CSV table of C-alpha atoms and ligand atoms in Angstrom, one decimal:
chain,number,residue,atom,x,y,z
F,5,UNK,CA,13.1,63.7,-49.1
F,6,UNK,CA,10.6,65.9,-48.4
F,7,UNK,CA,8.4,65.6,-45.3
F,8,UNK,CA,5.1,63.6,-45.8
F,9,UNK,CA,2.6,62.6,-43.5
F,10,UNK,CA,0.9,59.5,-45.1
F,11,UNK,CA,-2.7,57.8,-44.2
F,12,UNK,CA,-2.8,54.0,-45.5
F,13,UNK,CA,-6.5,52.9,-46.0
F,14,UNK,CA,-6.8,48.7,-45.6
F,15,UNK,CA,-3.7,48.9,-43.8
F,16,UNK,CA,-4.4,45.6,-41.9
F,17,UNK,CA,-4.9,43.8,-45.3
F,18,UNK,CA,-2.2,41.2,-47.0
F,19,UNK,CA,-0.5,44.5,-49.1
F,20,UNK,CA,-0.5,46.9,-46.3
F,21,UNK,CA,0.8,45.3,-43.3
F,22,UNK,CA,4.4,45.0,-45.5
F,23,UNK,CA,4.0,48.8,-47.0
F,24,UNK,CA,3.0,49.7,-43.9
F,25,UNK,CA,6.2,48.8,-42.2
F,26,UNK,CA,8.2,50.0,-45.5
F,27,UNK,CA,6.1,53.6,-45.3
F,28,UNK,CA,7.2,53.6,-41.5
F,29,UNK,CA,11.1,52.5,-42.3
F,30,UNK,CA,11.3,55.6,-45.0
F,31,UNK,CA,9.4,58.0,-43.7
F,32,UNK,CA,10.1,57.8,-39.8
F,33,UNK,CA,6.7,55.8,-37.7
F,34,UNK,CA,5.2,59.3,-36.6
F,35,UNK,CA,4.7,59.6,-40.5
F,36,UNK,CA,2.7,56.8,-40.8
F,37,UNK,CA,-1.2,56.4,-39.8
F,38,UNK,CA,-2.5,53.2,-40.6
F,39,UNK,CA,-6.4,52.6,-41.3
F,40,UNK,CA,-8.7,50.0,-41.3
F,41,UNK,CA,-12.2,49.1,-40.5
F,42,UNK,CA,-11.1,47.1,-37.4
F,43,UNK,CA,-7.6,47.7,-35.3
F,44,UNK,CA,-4.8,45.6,-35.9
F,45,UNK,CA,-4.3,45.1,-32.4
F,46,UNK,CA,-0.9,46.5,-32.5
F,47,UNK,CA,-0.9,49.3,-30.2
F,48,UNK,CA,2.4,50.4,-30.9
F,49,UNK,CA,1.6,52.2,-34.1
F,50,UNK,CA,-0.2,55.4,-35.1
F,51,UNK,CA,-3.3,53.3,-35.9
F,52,UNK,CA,-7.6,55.0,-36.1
F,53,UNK,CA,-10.4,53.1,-37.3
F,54,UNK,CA,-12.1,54.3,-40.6
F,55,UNK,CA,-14.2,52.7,-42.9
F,56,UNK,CA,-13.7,54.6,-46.5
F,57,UNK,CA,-17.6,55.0,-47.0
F,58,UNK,CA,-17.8,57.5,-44.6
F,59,UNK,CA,-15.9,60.6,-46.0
F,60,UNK,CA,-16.2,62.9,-43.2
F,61,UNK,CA,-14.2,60.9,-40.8
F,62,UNK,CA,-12.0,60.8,-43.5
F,63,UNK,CA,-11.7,64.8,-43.4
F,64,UNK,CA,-11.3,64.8,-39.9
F,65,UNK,CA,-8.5,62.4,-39.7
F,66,UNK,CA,-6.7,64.4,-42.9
F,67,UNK,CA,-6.9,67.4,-40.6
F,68,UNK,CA,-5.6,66.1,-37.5
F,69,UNK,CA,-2.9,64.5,-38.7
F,70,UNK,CA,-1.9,66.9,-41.7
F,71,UNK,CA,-1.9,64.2,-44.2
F,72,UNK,CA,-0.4,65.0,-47.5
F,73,UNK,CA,-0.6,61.5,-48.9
F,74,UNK,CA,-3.0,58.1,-49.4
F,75,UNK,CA,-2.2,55.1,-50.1
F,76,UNK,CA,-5.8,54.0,-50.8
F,77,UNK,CA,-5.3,49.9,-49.8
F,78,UNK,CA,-9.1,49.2,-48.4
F,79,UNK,CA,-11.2,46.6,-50.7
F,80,UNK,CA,-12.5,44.3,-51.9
F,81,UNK,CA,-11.1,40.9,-54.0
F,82,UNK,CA,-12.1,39.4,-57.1
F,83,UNK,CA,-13.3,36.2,-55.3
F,84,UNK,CA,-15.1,37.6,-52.1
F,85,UNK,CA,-16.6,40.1,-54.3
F,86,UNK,CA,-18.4,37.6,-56.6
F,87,UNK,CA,-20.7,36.8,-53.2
F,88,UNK,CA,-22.1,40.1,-53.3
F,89,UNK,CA,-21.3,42.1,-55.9
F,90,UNK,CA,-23.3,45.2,-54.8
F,91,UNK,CA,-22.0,45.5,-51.7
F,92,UNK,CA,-18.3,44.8,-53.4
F,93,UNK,CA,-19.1,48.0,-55.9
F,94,UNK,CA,-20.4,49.9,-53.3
F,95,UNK,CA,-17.1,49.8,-51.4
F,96,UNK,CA,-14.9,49.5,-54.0
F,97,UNK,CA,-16.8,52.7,-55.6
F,98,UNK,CA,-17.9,54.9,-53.0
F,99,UNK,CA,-14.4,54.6,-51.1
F,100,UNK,CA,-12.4,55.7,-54.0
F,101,UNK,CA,-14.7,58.4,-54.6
F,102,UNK,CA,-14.4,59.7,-50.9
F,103,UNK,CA,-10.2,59.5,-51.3
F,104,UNK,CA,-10.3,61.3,-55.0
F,105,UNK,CA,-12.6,64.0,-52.9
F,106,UNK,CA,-10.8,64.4,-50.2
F,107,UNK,CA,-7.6,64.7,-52.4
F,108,UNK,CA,-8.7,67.2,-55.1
F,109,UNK,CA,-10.2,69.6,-51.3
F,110,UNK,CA,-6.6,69.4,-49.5
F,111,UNK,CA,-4.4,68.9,-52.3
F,112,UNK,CA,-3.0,65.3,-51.8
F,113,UNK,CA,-1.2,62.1,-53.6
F,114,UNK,CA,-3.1,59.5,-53.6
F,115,UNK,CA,-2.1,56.0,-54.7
F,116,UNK,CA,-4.8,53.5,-56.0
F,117,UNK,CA,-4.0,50.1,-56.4
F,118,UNK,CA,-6.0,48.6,-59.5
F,119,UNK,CA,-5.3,44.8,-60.7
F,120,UNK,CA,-4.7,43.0,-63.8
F,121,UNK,CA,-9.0,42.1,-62.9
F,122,UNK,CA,-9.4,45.2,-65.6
F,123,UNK,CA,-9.3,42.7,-68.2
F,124,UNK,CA,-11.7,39.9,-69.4
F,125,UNK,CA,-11.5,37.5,-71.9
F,126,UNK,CA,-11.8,39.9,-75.0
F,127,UNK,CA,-8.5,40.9,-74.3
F,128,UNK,CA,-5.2,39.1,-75.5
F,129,UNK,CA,-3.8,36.7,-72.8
F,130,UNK,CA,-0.2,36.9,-73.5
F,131,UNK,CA,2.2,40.1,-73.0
F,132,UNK,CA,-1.2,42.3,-72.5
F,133,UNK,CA,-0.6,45.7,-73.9
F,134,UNK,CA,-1.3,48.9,-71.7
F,135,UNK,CA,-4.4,49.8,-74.0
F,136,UNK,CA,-6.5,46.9,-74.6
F,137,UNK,CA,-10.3,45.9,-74.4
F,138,UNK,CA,-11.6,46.3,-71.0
F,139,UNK,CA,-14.6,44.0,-70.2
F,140,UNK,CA,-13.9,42.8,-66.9
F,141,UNK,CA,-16.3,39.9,-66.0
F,142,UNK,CA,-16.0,40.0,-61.9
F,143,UNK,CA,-17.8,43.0,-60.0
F,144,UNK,CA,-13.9,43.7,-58.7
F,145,UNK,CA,-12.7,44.4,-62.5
F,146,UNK,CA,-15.6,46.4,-63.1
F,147,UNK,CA,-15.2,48.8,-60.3
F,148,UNK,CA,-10.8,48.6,-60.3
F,149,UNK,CA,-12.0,49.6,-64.6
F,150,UNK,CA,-14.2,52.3,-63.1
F,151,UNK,CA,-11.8,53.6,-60.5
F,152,UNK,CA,-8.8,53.8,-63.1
F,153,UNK,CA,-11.3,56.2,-65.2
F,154,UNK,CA,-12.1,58.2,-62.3
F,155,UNK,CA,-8.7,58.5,-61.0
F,156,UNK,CA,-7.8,60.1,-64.6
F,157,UNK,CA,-10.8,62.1,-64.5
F,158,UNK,CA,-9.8,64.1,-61.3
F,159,UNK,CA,-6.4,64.4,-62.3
F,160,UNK,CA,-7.1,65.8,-65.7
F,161,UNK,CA,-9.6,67.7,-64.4
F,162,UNK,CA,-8.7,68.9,-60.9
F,163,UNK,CA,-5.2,68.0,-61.3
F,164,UNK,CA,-5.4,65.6,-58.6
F,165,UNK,CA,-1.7,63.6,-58.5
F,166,UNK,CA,-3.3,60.3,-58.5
F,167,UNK,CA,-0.8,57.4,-59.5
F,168,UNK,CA,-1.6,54.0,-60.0
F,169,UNK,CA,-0.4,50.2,-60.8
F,170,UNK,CA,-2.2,46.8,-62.3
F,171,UNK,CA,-1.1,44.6,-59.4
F,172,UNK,CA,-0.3,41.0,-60.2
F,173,UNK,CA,-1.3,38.3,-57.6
F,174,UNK,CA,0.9,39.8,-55.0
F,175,UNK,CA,2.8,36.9,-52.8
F,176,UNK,CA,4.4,37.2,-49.5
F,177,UNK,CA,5.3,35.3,-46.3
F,178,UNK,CA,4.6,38.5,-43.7
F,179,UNK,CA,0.5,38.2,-44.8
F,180,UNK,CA,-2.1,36.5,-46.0
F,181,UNK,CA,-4.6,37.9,-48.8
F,182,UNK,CA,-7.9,37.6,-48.7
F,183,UNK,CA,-10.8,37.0,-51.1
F,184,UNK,CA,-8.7,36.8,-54.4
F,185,UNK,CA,-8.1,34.3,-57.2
F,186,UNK,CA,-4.3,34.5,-56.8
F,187,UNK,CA,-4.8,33.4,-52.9
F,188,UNK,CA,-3.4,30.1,-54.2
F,189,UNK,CA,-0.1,30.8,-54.7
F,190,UNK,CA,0.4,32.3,-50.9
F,191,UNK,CA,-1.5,29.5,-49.4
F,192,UNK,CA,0.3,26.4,-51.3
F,193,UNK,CA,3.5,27.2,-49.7
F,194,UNK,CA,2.6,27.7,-45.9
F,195,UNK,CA,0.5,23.9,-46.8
F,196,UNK,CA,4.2,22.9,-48.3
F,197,UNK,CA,5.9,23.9,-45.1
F,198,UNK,CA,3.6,22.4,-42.9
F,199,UNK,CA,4.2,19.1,-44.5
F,200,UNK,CA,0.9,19.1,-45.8
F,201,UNK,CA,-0.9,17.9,-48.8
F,202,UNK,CA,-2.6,21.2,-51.2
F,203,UNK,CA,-5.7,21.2,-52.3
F,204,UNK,CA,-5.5,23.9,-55.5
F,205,UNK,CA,-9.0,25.7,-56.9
F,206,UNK,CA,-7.7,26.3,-59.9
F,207,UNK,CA,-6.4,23.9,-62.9
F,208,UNK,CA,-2.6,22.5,-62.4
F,209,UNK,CA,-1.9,24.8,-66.3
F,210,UNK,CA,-3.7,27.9,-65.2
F,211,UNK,CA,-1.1,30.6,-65.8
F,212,UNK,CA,-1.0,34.0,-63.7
F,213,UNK,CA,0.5,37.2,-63.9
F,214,UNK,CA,2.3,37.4,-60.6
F,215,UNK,CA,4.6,39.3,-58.1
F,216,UNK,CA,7.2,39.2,-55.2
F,217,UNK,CA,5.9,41.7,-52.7
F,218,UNK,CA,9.4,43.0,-52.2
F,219,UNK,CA,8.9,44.1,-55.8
F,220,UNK,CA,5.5,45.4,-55.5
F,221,UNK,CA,6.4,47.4,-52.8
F,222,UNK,CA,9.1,48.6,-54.4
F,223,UNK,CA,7.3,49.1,-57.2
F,224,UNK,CA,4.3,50.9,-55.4
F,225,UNK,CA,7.5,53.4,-53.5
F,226,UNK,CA,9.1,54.0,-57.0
F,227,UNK,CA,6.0,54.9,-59.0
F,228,UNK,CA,4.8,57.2,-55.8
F,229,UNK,CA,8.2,59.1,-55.7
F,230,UNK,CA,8.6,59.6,-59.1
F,231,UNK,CA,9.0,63.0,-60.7
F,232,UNK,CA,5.5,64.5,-62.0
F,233,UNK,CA,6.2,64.4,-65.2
F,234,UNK,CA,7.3,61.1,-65.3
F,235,UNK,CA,4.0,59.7,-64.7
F,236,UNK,CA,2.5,60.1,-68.0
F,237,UNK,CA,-0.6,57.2,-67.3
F,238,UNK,CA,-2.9,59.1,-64.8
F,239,UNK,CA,-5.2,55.8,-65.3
F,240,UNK,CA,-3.4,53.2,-64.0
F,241,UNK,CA,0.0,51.1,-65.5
F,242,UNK,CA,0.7,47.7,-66.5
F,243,UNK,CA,2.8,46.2,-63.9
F,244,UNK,CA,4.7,42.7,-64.7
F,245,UNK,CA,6.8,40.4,-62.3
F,246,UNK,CA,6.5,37.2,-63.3
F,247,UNK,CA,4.3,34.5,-64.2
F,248,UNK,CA,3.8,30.7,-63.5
F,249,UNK,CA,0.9,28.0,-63.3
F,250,UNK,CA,0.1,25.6,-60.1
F,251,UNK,CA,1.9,22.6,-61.4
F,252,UNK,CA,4.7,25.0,-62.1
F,253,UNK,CA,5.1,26.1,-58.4
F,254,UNK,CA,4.5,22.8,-57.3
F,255,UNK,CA,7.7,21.2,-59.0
F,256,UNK,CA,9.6,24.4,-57.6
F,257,UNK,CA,8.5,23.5,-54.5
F,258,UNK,CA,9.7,20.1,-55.2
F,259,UNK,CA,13.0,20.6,-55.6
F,260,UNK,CA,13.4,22.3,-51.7
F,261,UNK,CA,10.3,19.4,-50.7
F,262,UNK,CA,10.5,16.6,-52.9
F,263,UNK,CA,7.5,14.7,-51.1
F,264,UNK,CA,5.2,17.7,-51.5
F,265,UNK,CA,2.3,16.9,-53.9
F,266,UNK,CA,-1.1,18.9,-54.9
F,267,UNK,CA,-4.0,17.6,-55.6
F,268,UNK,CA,-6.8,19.8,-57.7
F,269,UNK,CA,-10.4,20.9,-57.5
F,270,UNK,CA,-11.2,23.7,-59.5
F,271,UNK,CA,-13.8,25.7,-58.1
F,272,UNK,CA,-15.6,29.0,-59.7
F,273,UNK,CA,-12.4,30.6,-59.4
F,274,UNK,CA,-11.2,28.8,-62.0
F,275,UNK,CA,-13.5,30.8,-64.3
F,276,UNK,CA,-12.3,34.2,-63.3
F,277,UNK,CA,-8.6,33.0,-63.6
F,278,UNK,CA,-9.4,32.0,-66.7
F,279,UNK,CA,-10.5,35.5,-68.1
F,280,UNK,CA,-7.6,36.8,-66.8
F,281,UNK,CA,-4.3,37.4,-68.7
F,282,UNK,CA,-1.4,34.8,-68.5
F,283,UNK,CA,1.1,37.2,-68.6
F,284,UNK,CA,1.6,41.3,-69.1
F,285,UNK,CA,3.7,44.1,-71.1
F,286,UNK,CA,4.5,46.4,-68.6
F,287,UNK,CA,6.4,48.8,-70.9
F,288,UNK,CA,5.5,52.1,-70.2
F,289,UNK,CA,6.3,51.5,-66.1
F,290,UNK,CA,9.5,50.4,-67.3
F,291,UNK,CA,10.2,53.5,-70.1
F,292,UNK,CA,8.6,56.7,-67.9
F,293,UNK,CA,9.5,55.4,-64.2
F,294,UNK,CA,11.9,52.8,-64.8
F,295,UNK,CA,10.4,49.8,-63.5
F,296,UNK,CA,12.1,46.3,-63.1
F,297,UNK,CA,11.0,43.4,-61.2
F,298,UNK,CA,14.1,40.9,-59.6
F,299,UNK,CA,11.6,38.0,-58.4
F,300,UNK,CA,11.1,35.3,-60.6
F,301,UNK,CA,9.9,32.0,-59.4
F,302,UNK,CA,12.8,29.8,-58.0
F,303,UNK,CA,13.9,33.2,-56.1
F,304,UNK,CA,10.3,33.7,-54.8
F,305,UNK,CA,10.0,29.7,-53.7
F,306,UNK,CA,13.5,29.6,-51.9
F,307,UNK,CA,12.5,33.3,-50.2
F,308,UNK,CA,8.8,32.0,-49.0
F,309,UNK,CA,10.5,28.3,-47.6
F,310,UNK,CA,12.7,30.0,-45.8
F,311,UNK,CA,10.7,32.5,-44.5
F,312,UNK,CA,8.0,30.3,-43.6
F,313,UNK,CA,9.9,27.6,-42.0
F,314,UNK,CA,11.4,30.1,-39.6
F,315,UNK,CA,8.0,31.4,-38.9
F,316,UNK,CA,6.2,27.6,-37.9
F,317,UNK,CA,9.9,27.3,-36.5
F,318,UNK,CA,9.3,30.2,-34.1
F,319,UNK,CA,5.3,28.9,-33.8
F,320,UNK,CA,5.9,25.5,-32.4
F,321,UNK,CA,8.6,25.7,-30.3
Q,412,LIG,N1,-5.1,39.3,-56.3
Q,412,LIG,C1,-6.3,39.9,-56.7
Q,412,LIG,C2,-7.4,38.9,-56.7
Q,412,LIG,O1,-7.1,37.8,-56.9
Q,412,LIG,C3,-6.1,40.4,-58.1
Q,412,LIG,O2,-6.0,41.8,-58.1
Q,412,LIG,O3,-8.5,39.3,-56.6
């Protein structure tokens, strides 16, 4: 493996604390710089505080560290970003922009994570194709639709090697998201191993695209390592794990917790779930960089229970 120094943007958020570690594991830590607007209060990694609108920091940063790759993480969700949508695009927008700049000036990868928000509800629920309508209706699809363009644009033009995947809701035990419409289906299962009752904003039949974060890491490391040539989407590629509703994780939850139950109170995330697909064709990840997921749901319930409980375990006592 060649040597890479790599600077992670949003590296305190629910995707970068695990890739973070995984970067560190591969790589050695001294490769590593994590990012984010505030410090993760871990002072035993290489950590500085950047915010991604302010592109000269950004520079400086690439310099002193010698940075040959960015793993752009900082933004934000669907959810938090219907609040205030022009403060969303301006981050969402103006950060990428910085990080395709900075690339195309000293020659960098740059990963860009984009979400299965690009679509709306002109666009086929079921096995969504790579190339399909694109009429997001959140402020976070519009600007992940944007950025996937851009990213294109400064590869074919500056020949920027800018990969990129659709995330899934992404679910892990090591982090919690933040601000998204897939936050459910972290949340339900620390309420389920707190012996608690879950309160669900979306509809018990509301079916998601979604993903084990040891695949989408895994995913993220295979598409990133991948020969050039194999990465024939410069836009950004569909990216399937699995998918389920919220009564379907309930009754997998069930059968490890009989007594847990749900109860349901749709809120305007239910709207934006609803525009989104139920389930993806991820093809072309599989055919150019061989892509294929191994978390379906009764291995991601039995992987987050166990997890979890050791974690309130190690809480309480
Ligand atoms: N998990 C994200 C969200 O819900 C989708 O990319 O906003």
């Amino acid at each position: 493996m060649e040597t890479e120094t790599i600077l992670v943007t949003g590296a305190n958020g629910q995707i970068g604390t695990v890739l973070t570690e995984e970067l560190r594991r591969r790589y050695g830590a001294s490769a590593v710089l994590s990012t984010d607007i505030r410090h993760s209060g871990n002072n035993n990694i290489l950590f500085e505080e950047l915010d991604v609108m302010y592109k000269d920091r950004l520079a400086v940063l690439i310099k002193k560290y010698g940075v040959s790759q960015i793993y752009h993480l900082a933004a934000i969700l669907s959810a938090k970003g219907e609040q205030n949508p022009k403060w969303a695009w301006e981050i969402n927008m103006a950060g990428l922009f910085n990080i395709l700049e900075v690339a195309r000036e000293f020659n960098l990868r740059v990963f860009f994570p984009s979400s299965i928000a690009v679509f709306g509800g002109m666009t086929p629920r079921v096995n969504t194709p790579q190339y399909a309508v694109l009429q997001p209706e959140t402020v976070y699809g519009i600007s992940k639709v944007a950025g996937e363009n851009w990213c294109q644009y400064f590869h074919q033009k500056y020949g920027v090697d800018v990969r990129s995947v659709r995330y899934p809701g992404i679910i892990g035990y090591q982090s919690l998201p933040g601000g998204g419409t897939t936050d459910y289906a972290v949340e339900i299962f620390h309420s389920a191993v707190k012996g608690e009752t879950f309160e669900c904003f979306l509809e018990p039949d509301s079916r998601l695209p979604m993903m084990y974060m040891a695949d989408a890491i895994r995913a993220t490391l295979e598409l990133m390592e991948a020969p050039g040539e194999d990465v024939k989407i410069r836009s950004s590629y569909n990216l399937a794990g699995t998918n389920f509703t919220p009564a379907e994780v309930v009754r997998e939850i069930q059968k490890h917790i009989p007594e847990f139950k749900a109860t349901y109170k749709p809120d305007f995330r239910q709207q934006i779930a609803a525009s989104w697909p139920e389930s993806i064709d991820d093809g072309h990840a599989r055919e150019d960089w061989g892509w294929a997921p191994e978390f379906g749901l009764p291995e991601i319930t039995a992987d987050m229970l166990a997890h979890l409980r050791e974690y309130y375990q190690a809480t309480i006592s």
